[in-house]
Amino acid sequence: MDCLFCSILEGKIPSNKVYEDERVYAFHDINPQAPVHVLVIPKVHISSADAIGEENSAAVAAVFEAIPKIAKALGLEKGYRIVTNIGEHGCQSVKHLHFHVLGGTQLSETMN
Ligand code: AMP
Ligand code: ZN
């Protein structure tokens, strides 16, 4: 399977790591949309949030347990935004579930 983020997890493609545990990996986005822009991913391949089910939701829970720790480490005490894009209309470009964590400034009120 040809997956960019699986390749990052395997160390075949370099990344700027900010956090790692048994189930979760986080790294700086290569094209940041905010002063802090980190991608948080499960180590298991899940194609998008639309593929979450009871068989893999523990990996997603682990991601959400890691995010507050990551946010704290990155100094996001004033808040941040978590975004996940799904499919064509959602503008998902990498087909491995990832949560964008954006912050470090006042974010816009718009969602789209
Ligand atoms: P999405 O458009 O939601 O699928 O998000 C994919 C994100 O991955 C984009 O924000 C890209 O900037 C980011 N990205 C693509 N390639 C890399 C890479 N090699 N290292 C870090 N981030 C990447
Ligand atoms: Zn993958």
CSV table of C-alpha atoms and ligand atoms in Angstrom, one decimal:
chain,number,residue,atom,x,y,z
A,1,MET,CA,0.0,0.0,0.0
A,2,ASP,CA,1.3,3.4,-1.0
A,3,CYS,CA,0.6,5.8,1.9
A,4,LEU,CA,2.6,8.9,2.6
A,5,PHE,CA,1.9,8.9,6.3
A,6,CYS,CA,2.6,5.1,6.7
A,7,SER,CA,6.0,5.9,5.0
A,8,ILE,CA,6.6,8.6,7.6
A,9,LEU,CA,5.7,6.2,10.3
A,10,GLU,CA,8.2,3.7,8.8
A,11,GLY,CA,10.9,6.4,8.7
A,12,LYS,CA,11.2,6.2,4.9
A,13,ILE,CA,10.2,9.8,4.7
A,14,PRO,CA,11.5,12.3,7.2
A,15,SER,CA,9.2,14.3,9.5
A,16,ASN,CA,9.6,16.8,12.3
A,17,LYS,CA,8.3,14.8,15.2
A,18,VAL,CA,6.6,16.5,18.1
A,19,TYR,CA,5.1,13.5,19.9
A,20,GLU,CA,5.1,9.7,19.8
A,21,ASP,CA,3.6,6.9,21.9
A,22,GLU,CA,2.6,3.3,21.2
A,23,ARG,CA,-0.4,4.2,19.1
A,24,VAL,CA,0.1,7.8,18.1
A,25,TYR,CA,2.5,9.9,16.1
A,26,ALA,CA,2.5,13.7,15.7
A,27,PHE,CA,4.6,15.9,13.4
A,28,HIS,CA,4.7,19.5,12.1
A,29,ASP,CA,2.8,20.0,8.9
A,30,ILE,CA,5.1,20.7,6.0
A,31,ASN,CA,2.9,23.6,4.8
A,32,PRO,CA,1.7,25.3,8.0
A,33,GLN,CA,-1.6,27.2,7.9
A,34,ALA,CA,-1.1,28.7,11.4
A,35,PRO,CA,1.9,29.5,13.7
A,36,VAL,CA,1.3,26.0,15.2
A,37,HIS,CA,0.2,23.4,12.7
A,38,VAL,CA,0.7,19.8,13.7
A,39,LEU,CA,-0.7,16.6,12.3
A,40,VAL,CA,-1.7,13.9,14.8
A,41,ILE,CA,-2.1,10.4,13.3
A,42,PRO,CA,-2.9,6.9,14.5
A,43,LYS,CA,-0.1,4.4,13.8
A,44,VAL,CA,-2.6,2.0,12.3
A,45,HIS,CA,-3.7,2.9,8.8
A,46,ILE,CA,-7.3,4.2,8.8
A,47,SER,CA,-8.2,5.9,5.5
A,48,SER,CA,-10.2,8.8,7.0
A,49,ALA,CA,-12.7,9.6,9.8
A,50,ASP,CA,-15.3,8.0,7.6
A,51,ALA,CA,-13.7,4.6,8.1
A,52,ILE,CA,-13.8,4.8,11.9
A,53,GLY,CA,-15.7,1.9,13.5
A,54,GLU,CA,-15.7,-0.3,16.6
A,55,GLU,CA,-12.7,-2.3,15.2
A,56,ASN,CA,-10.4,0.7,15.1
A,57,SER,CA,-11.9,3.4,17.4
A,58,ALA,CA,-9.4,2.6,20.2
A,59,ALA,CA,-6.7,4.1,18.0
A,60,VAL,CA,-8.8,7.2,17.5
A,61,ALA,CA,-9.3,7.5,21.2
A,62,ALA,CA,-5.5,7.3,21.7
A,63,VAL,CA,-5.1,10.2,19.3
A,64,PHE,CA,-7.6,12.3,21.3
A,65,GLU,CA,-5.9,11.3,24.5
A,66,ALA,CA,-2.6,12.5,23.0
A,67,ILE,CA,-3.8,15.8,21.7
A,68,PRO,CA,-4.1,17.7,25.0
A,69,LYS,CA,-0.6,16.6,25.9
A,70,ILE,CA,0.7,17.8,22.5
A,71,ALA,CA,-1.3,21.1,22.8
A,72,LYS,CA,0.2,21.7,26.3
A,73,ALA,CA,3.7,21.0,25.0
A,74,LEU,CA,3.2,23.4,22.2
A,75,GLY,CA,2.0,26.2,24.4
A,76,LEU,CA,-1.6,26.3,23.1
A,77,GLU,CA,-3.2,27.2,26.4
A,78,LYS,CA,-5.3,29.9,24.8
A,79,GLY,CA,-7.0,27.3,22.6
A,80,TYR,CA,-6.7,25.6,19.3
A,81,ARG,CA,-8.7,23.9,16.5
A,82,ILE,CA,-8.8,20.3,15.5
A,83,VAL,CA,-9.7,19.6,11.9
A,84,THR,CA,-10.0,16.4,9.9
A,85,ASN,CA,-10.8,16.5,6.1
A,86,ILE,CA,-12.7,13.6,4.5
A,87,GLY,CA,-12.8,12.7,0.9
A,88,GLU,CA,-13.1,15.0,-2.2
A,89,HIS,CA,-15.5,17.5,-0.9
A,90,GLY,CA,-13.6,17.7,2.4
A,91,CYS,CA,-10.3,18.3,0.4
A,92,GLN,CA,-8.6,15.3,1.9
A,93,SER,CA,-5.2,14.9,0.2
A,94,VAL,CA,-3.6,12.2,2.3
A,95,LYS,CA,-5.7,9.1,2.7
A,96,HIS,CA,-4.4,8.2,6.2
A,97,LEU,CA,-6.6,9.6,9.0
A,98,HIS,CA,-5.0,12.7,10.5
A,99,PHE,CA,-6.1,15.5,12.7
A,100,HIS,CA,-4.8,19.0,12.1
A,101,VAL,CA,-4.1,20.8,15.3
A,102,LEU,CA,-4.0,24.5,14.5
A,103,GLY,CA,-3.2,27.3,16.9
A,104,GLY,CA,-0.7,29.9,18.2
A,105,THR,CA,-2.9,32.8,17.0
A,106,GLN,CA,-6.5,33.9,17.0
A,107,LEU,CA,-8.1,31.7,14.4
A,108,SER,CA,-10.9,32.8,12.2
A,109,GLU,CA,-14.6,32.3,13.0
A,110,THR,CA,-15.3,30.6,9.7
A,111,MET,CA,-15.3,26.8,9.3
A,112,ASN,CA,-15.2,26.5,5.6
B,1,AMP,P1,-5.3,17.0,4.1
B,1,AMP,O1,-5.3,18.0,3.0
B,1,AMP,O2,-6.3,17.2,5.2
B,1,AMP,O3,-5.3,15.6,3.6
B,1,AMP,O4,-3.9,17.3,4.9
B,1,AMP,C1,-2.7,16.8,4.5
B,1,AMP,C2,-1.6,17.6,5.1
B,1,AMP,O5,-0.4,16.9,5.0
B,1,AMP,C3,-1.5,19.0,4.4
B,1,AMP,O6,-1.7,20.0,5.3
B,1,AMP,C4,0.0,18.9,3.9
B,1,AMP,O7,0.6,20.2,4.1
B,1,AMP,C5,0.6,17.9,4.8
B,1,AMP,N1,1.7,17.2,4.3
B,1,AMP,C6,1.9,16.6,3.1
B,1,AMP,N2,3.1,16.0,3.0
B,1,AMP,C7,3.7,16.2,4.2
B,1,AMP,C8,5.0,15.8,4.7
B,1,AMP,N3,5.8,15.1,4.0
B,1,AMP,N4,5.3,16.1,6.0
B,1,AMP,C9,4.4,16.9,6.7
B,1,AMP,N5,3.2,17.2,6.3
B,1,AMP,C10,2.8,16.9,5.0
B,2,ZN,ZN,-1.2,5.0,6.0
